PDB file of C-alpha atoms in Angstrom:
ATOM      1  CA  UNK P   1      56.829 -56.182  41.772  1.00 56.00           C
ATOM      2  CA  UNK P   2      60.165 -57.441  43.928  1.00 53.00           C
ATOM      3  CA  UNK P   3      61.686 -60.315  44.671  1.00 55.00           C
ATOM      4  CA  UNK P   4      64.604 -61.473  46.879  1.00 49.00           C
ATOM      5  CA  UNK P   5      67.332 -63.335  44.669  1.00 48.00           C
ATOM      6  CA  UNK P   6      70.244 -65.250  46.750  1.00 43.00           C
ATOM      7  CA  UNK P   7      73.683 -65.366  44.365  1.00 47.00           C
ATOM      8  CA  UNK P   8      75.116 -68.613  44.676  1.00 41.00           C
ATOM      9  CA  UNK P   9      78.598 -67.652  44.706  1.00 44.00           C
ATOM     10  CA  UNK P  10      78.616 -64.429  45.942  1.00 51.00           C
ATOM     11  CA  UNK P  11      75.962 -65.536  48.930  1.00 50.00           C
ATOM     12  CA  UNK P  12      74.705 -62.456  48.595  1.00 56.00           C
ATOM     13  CA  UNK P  13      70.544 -61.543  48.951  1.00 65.00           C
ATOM     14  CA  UNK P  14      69.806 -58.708  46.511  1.00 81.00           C
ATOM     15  CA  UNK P  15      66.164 -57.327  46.785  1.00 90.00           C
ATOM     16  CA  UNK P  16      65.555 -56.581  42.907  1.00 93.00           C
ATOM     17  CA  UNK P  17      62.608 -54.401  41.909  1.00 95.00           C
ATOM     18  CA  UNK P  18      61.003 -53.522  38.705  1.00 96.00           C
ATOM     19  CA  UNK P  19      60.581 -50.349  37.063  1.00 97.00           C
ATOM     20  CA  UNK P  20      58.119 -51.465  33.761  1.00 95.00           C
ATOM     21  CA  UNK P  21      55.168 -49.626  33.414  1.00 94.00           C
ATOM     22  CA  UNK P  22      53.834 -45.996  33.778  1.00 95.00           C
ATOM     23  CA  UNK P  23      55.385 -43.982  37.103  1.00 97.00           C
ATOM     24  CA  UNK P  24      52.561 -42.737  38.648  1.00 96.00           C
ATOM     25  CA  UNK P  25      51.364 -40.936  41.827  1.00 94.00           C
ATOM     26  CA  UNK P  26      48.925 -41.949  44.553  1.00 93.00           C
ATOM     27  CA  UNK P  27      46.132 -39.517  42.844  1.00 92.00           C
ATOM     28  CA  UNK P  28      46.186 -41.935  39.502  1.00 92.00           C
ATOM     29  CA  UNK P  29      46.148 -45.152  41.325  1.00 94.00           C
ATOM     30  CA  UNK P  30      42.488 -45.984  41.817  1.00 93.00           C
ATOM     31  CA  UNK P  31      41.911 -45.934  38.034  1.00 92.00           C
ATOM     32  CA  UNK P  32      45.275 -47.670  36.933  1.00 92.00           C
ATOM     33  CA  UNK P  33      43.624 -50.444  39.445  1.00 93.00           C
ATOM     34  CA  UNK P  34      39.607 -50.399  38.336  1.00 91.00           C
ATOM     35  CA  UNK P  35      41.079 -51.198  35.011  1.00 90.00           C
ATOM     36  CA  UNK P  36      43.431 -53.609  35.879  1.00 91.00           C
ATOM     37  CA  UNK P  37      46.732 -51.652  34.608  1.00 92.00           C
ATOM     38  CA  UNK P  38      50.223 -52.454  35.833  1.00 94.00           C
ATOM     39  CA  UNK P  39      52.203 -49.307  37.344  1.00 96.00           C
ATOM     40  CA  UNK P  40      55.196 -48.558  39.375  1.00 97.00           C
ATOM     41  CA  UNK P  41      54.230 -45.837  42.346  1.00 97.00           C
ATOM     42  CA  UNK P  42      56.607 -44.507  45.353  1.00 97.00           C
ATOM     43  CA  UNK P  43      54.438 -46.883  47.736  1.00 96.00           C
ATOM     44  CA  UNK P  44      55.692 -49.690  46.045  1.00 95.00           C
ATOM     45  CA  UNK P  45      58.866 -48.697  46.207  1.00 96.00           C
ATOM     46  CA  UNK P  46      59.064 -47.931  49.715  1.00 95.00           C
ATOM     47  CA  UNK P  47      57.402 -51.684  51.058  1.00 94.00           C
ATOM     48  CA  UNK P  48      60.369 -53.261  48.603  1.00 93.00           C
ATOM     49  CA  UNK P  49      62.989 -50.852  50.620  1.00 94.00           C
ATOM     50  CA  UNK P  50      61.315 -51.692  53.601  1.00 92.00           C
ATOM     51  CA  UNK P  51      61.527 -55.763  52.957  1.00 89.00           C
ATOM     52  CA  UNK P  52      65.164 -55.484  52.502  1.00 89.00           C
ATOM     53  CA  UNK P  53      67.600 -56.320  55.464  1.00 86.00           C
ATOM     54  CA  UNK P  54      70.303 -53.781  56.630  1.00 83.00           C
ATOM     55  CA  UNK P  55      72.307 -52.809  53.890  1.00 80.00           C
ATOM     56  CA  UNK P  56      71.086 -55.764  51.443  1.00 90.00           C
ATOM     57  CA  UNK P  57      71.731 -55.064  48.042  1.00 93.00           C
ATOM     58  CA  UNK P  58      69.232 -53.469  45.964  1.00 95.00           C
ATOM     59  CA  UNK P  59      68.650 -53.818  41.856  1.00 96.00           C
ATOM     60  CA  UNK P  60      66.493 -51.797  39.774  1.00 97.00           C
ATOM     61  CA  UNK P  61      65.666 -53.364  36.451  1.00 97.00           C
ATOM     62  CA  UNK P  62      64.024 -50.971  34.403  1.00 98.00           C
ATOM     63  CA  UNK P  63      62.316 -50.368  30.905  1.00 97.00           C
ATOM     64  CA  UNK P  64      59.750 -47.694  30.853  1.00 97.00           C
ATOM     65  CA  UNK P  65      58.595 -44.628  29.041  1.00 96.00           C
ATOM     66  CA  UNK P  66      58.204 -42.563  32.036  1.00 96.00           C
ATOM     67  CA  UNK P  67      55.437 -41.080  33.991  1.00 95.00           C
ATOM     68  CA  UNK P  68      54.798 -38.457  36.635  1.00 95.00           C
ATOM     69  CA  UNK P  69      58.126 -36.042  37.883  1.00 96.00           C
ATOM     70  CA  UNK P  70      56.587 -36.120  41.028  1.00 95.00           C
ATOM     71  CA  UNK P  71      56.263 -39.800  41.956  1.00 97.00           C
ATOM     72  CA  UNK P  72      60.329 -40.469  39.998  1.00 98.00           C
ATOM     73  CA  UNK P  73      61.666 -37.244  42.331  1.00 98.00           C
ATOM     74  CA  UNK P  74      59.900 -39.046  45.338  1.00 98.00           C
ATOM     75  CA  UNK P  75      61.270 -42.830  44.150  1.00 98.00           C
ATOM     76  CA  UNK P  76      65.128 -41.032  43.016  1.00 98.00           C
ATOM     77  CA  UNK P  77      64.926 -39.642  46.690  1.00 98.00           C
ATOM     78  CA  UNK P  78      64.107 -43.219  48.249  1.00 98.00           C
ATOM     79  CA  UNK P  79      66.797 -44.836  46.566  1.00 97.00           C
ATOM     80  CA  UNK P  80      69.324 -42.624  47.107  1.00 97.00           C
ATOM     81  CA  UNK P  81      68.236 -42.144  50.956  1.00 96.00           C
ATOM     82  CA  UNK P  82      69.035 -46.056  50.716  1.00 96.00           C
ATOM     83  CA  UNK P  83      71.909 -47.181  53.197  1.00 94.00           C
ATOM     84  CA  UNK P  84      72.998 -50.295  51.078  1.00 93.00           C
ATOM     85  CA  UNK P  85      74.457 -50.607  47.858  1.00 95.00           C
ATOM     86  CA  UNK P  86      71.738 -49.481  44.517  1.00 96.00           C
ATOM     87  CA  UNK P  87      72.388 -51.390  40.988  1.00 97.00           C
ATOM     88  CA  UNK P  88      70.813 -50.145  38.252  1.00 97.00           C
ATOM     89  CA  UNK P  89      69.925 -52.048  34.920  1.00 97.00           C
ATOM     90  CA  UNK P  90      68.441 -50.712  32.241  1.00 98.00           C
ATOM     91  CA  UNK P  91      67.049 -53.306  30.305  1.00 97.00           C
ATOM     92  CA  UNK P  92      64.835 -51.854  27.646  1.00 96.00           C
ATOM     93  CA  UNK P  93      64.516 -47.603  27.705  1.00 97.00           C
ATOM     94  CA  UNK P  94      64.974 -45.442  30.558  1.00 98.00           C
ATOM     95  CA  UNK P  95      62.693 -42.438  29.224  1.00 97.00           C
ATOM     96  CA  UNK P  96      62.287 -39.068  30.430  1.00 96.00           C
ATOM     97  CA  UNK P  97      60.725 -40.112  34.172  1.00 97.00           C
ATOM     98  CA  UNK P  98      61.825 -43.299  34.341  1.00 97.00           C
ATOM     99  CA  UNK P  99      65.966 -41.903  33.375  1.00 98.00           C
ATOM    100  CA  UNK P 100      65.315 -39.787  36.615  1.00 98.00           C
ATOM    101  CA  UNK P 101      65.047 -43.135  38.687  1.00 98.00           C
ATOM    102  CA  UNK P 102      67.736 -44.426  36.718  1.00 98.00           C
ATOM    103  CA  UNK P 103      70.050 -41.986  37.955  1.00 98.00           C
ATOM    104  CA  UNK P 104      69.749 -42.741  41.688  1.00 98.00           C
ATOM    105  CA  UNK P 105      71.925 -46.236  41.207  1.00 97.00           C
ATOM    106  CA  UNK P 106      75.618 -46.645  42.276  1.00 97.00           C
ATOM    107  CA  UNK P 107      76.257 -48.671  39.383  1.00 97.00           C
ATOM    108  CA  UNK P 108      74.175 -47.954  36.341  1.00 98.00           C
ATOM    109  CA  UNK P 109      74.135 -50.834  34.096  1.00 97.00           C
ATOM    110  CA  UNK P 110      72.974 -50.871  30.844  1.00 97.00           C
ATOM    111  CA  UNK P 111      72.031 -53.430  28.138  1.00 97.00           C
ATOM    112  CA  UNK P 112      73.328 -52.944  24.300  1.00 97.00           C
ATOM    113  CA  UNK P 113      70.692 -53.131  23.000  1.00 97.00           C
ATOM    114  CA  UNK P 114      69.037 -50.192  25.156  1.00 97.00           C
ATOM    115  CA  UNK P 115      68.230 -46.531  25.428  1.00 98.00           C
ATOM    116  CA  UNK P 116      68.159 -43.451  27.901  1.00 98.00           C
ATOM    117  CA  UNK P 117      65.808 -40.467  26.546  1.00 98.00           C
ATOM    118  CA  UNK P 118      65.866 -37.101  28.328  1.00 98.00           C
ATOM    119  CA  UNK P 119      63.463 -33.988  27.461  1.00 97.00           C
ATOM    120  CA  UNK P 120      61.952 -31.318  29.783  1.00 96.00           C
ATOM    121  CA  UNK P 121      59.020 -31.877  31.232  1.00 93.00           C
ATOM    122  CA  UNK P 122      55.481 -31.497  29.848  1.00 89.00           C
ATOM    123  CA  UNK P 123      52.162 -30.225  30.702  1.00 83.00           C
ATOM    124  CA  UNK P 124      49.034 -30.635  29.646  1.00 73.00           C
ATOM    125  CA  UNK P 125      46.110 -28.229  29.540  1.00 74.00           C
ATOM    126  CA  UNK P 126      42.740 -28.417  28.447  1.00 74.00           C
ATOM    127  CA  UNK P 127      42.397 -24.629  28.573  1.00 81.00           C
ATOM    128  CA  UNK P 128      44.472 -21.804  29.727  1.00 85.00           C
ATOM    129  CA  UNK P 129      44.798 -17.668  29.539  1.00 91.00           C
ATOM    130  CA  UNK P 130      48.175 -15.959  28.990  1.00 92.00           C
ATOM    131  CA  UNK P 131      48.654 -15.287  32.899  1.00 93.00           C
ATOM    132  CA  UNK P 132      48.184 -18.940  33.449  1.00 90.00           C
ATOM    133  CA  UNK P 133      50.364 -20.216  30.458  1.00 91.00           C
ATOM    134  CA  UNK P 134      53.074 -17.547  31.955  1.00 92.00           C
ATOM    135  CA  UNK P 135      52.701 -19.516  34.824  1.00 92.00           C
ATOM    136  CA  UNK P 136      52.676 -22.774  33.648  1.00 92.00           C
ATOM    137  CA  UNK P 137      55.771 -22.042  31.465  1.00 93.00           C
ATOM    138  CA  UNK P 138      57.555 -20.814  34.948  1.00 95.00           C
ATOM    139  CA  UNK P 139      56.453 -24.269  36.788  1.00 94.00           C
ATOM    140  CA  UNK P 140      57.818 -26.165  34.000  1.00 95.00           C
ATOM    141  CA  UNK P 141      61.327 -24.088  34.265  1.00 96.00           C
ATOM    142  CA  UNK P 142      61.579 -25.277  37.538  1.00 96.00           C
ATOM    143  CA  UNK P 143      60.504 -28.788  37.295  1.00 96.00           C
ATOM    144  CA  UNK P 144      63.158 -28.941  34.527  1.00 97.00           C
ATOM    145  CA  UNK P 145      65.974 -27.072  37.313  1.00 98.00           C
ATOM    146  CA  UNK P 146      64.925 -30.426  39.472  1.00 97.00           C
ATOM    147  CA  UNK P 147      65.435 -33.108  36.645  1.00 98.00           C
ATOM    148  CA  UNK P 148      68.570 -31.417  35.528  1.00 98.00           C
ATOM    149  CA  UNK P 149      69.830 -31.937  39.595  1.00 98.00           C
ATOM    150  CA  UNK P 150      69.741 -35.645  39.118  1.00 98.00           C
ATOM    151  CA  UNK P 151      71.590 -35.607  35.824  1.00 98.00           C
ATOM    152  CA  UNK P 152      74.256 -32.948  36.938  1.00 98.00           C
ATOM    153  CA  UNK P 153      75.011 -35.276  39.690  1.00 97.00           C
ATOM    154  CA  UNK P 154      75.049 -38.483  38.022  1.00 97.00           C
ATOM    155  CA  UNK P 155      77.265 -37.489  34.979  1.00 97.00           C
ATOM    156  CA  UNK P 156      79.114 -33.909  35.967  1.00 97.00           C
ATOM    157  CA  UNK P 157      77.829 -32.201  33.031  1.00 98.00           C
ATOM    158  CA  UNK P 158      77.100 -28.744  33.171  1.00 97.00           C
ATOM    159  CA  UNK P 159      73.257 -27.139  33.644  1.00 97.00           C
ATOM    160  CA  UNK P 160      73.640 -25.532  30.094  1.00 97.00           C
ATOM    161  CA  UNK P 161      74.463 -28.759  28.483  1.00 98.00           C
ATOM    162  CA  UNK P 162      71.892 -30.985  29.693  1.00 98.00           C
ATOM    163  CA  UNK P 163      69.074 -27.818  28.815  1.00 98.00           C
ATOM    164  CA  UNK P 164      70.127 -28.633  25.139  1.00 98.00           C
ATOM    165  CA  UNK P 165      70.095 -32.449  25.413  1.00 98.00           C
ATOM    166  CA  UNK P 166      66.675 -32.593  27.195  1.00 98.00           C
ATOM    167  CA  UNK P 167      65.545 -29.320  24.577  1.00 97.00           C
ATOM    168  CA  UNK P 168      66.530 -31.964  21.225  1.00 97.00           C
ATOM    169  CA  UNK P 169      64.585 -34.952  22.954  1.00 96.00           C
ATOM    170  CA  UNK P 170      68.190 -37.036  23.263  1.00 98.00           C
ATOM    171  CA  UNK P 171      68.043 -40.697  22.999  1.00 98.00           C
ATOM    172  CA  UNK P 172      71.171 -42.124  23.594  1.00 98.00           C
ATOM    173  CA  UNK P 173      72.264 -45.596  23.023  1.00 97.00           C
ATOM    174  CA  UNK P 174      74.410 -47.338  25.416  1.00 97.00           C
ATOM    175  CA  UNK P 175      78.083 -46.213  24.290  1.00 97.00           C
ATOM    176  CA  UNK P 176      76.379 -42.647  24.194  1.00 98.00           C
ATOM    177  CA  UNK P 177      74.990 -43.421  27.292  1.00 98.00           C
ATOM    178  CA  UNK P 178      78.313 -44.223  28.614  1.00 97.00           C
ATOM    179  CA  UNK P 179      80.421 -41.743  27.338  1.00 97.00           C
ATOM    180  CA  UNK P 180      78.224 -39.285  28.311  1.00 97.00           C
ATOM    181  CA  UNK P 181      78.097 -40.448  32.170  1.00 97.00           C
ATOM    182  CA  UNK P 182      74.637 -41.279  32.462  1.00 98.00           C
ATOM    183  CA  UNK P 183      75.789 -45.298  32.777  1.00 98.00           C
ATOM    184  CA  UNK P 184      78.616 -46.490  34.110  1.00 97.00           C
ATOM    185  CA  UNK P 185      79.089 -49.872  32.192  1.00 97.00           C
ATOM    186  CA  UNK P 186      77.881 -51.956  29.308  1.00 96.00           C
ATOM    187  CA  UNK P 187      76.022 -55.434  30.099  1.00 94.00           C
ATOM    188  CA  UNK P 188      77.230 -58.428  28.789  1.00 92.00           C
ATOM    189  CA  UNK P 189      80.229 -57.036  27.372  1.00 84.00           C
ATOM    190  CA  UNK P 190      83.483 -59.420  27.656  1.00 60.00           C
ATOM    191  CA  UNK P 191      85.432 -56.496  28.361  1.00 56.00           C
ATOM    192  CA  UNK P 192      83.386 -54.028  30.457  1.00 50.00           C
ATOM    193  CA  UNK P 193      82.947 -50.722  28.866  1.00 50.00           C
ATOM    194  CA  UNK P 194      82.940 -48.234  32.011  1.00 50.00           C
ATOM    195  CA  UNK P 195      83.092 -44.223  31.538  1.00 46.00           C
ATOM    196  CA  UNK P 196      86.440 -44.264  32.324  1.00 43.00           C
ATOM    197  CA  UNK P 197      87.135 -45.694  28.745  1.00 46.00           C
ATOM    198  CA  UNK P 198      85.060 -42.602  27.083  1.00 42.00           C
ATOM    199  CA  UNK P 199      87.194 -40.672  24.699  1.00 37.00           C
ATOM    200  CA  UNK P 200      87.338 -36.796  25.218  1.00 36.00           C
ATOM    201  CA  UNK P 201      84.254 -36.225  24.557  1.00 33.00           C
ATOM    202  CA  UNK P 202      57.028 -32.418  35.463  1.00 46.00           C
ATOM    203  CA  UNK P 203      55.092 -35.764  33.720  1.00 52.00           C
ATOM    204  CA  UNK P 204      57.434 -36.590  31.517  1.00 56.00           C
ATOM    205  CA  UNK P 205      56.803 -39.539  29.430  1.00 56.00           C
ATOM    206  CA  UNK P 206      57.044 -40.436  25.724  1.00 56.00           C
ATOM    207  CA  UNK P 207      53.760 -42.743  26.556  1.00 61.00           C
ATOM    208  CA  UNK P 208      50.815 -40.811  26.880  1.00 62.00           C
ATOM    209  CA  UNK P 209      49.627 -40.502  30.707  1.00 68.00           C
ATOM    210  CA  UNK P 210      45.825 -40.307  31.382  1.00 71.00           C
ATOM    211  CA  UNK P 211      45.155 -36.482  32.240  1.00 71.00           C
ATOM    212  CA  UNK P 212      44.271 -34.683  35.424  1.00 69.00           C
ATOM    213  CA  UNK P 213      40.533 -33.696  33.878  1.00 72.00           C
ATOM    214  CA  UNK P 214      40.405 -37.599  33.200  1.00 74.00           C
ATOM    215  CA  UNK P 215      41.811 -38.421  36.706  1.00 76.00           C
ATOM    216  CA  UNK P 216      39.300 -36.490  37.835  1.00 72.00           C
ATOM    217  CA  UNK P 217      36.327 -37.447  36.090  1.00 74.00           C
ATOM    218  CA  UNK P 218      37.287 -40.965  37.115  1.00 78.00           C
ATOM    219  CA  UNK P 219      37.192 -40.646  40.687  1.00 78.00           C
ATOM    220  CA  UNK P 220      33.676 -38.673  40.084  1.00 75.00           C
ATOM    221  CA  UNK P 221      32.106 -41.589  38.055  1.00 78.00           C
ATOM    222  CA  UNK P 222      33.799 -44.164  40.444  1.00 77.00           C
ATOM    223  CA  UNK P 223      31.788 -41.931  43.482  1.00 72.00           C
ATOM    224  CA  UNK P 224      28.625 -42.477  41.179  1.00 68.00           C
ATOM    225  CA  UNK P 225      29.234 -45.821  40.775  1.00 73.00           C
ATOM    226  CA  UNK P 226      29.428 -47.224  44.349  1.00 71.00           C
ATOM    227  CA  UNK P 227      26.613 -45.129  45.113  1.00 67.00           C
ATOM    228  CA  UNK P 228      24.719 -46.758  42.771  1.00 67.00           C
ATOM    229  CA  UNK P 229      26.020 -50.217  43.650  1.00 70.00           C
ATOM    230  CA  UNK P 230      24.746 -49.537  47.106  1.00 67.00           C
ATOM    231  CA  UNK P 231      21.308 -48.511  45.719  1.00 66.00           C
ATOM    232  CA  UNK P 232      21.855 -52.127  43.683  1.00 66.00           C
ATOM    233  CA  UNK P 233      22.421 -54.021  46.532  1.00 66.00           C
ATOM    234  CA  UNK P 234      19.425 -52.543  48.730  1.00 63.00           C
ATOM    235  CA  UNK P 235      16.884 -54.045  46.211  1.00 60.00           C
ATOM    236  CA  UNK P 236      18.571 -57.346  45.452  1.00 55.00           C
ATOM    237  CA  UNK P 237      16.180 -59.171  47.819  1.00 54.00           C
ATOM    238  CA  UNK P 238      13.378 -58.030  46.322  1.00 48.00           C
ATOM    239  CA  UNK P 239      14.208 -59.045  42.994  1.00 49.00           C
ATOM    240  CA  UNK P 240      15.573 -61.928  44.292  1.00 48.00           C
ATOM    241  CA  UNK P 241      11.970 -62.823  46.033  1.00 50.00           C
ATOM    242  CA  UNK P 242       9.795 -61.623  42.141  1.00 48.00           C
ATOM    243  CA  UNK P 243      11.687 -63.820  40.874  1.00 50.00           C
ATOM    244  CA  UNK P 244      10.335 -66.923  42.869  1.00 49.00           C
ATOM    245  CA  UNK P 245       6.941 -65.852  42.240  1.00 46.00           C
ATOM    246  CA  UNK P 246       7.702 -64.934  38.428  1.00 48.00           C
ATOM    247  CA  UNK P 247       7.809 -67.784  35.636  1.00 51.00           C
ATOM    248  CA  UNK P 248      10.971 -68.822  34.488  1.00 50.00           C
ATOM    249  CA  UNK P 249      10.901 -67.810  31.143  1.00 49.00           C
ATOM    250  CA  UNK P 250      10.893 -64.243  32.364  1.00 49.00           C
ATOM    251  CA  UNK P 251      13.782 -64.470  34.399  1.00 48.00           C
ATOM    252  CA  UNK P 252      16.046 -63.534  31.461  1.00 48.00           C
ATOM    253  CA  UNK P 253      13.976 -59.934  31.010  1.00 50.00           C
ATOM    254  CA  UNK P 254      14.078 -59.737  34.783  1.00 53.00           C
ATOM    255  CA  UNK P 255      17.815 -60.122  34.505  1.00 60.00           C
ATOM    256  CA  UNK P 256      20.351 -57.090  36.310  1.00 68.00           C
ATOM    257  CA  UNK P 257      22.920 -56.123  34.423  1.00 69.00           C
ATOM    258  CA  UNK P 258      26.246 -57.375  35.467  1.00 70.00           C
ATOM    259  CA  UNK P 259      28.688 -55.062  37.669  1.00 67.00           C
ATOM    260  CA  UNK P 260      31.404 -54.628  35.257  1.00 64.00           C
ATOM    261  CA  UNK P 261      28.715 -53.602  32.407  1.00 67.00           C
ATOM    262  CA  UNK P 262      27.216 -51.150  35.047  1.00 67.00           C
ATOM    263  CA  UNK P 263      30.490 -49.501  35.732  1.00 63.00           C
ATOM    264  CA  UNK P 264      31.087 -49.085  31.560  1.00 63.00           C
ATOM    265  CA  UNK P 265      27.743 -47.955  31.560  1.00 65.00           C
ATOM    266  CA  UNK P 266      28.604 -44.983  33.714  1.00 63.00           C
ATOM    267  CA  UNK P 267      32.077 -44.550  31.878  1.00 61.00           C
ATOM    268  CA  UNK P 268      30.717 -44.523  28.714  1.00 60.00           C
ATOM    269  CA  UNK P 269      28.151 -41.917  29.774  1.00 62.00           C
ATOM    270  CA  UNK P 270      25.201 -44.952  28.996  1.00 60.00           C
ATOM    271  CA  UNK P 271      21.693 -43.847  30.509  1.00 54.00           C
ATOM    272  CA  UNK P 272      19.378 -46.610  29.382  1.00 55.00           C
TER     273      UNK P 272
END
């Protein structure tokens, strides 16, 4: 997830961390990990701070579509919290979560060939009355107040503004990017193109994120499971000991069922 990286000429040690995969909380963890999915969470984040020396130099390479407001607010907060110098590079897309990280650099960086997207913030509901939608829409207002923050600060643009970009679903290339203040410079560029050159000019995530219900259900089913693994493991010996006794050509009926094919089993809602 980081690594340290020693400049030859410069002699300086940068800590540089990636941001490229799905920006997720603690809650949505366990079931990014059962099925072996990459993700970036605040946790993460914070051991690669913590690695760093005194004021080292920190880079943030990212491409991702976004995830969860509420692990980017927390991994925005870390980095700007962060008493040495932050350098941003957006290498692929910075979407909707994953532009709200993107804002905490010093220097944003960002490749020509790559995008920013900003929206408001989504939510997802399985079922809802009016009261609760009324509610729902007021949450949302606010989680889009705290996104807007970040950009307001980053590029000096004005509440109303960034409302309509993140209302239209903006991408922006780099030179929009740029001119609009939400990078500072183009990579690879001969002549750096800074914004000084710019003429006058909740989960949010274009991937979709597994739900809460799902979440949910997961860390039900993974209960299940390990209390059925321990239930498993209980009468192991005594299989183990039938089978002695029991002629070979019956230990393939005899066999269990593997541990990864009981856990789809109980996924997949299997009852044989």
């Amino acid at each position: 997830m980081w690594q340290q990286i020693r400049h030859r000429k410069e002699k300086i040690l940068t800590v540089q961390i990636d941001v490229k995969n799905d920006i997720i909380g603690a809650d949505s963890e366990p079931m990014y990990q059962f099925f072996g999915m990459n993700y970036v969470a605040p946790e993460q984040i914070q051991n690669a701070l913590a690695s760093a020396k005194v004021k080292e130099d920190i880079e943030i390479d990212i491409d991702s579509n976004g995830g969860e407001v509420s692990a980017a607010s927390q991994i925005y907060s870390m980095l700007k919290a962060y008493p040495g110098q932050v350098n941003v590079f957006i290498q692929g897309i910075a979407a909707s979560a994953a532009s709200i990280i993107a804002m905490a650099g010093d220097k944003i960086s960002i490749s020509p060939t790559a995008q920013i997207m900003i929206h408001k913030c989504l939510a997802a509901t399985d079922s809802a009355n009016a009261d609760e939608l009324r509610q729902m829409a007021a949450q949302n207002d606010s989680v889009d107040i705290g996104i807007a923050n970040a950009y307001m600060l980053k590029t000096g643009m004005s509440q109303s503004d960034l409302f309509q970009l993140m209302s239209n679903q903006t991408f922006m290339d780099a030179k929009t990017a740029i001119d609009k203040g939400f990078a500072d410079e183009m990579a690879f560029t001969s002549k750096t193109q800074t914004a000084s050159d710019k003429a006058p000019v909740f989960a949010n995530s274009i991937a979709k994120l597994p739900s809460r219900e799902t979440i949910d259900k997961f860390n039900l089913l993974m209960g299940k499971a390990k209390a059925f693994d321990k239930i498993s493991k209980a009468q192991i010996p005594l299989e183990e000991d039938s089978e002695e006794v029991a002629p070979k050509e019956n230990k393939k009926t005899n066999s269990q069922p593997s541990l990864r094919q009981r856990k789809l089993a109980i996924l997949l809602g299997d009852k044989k």
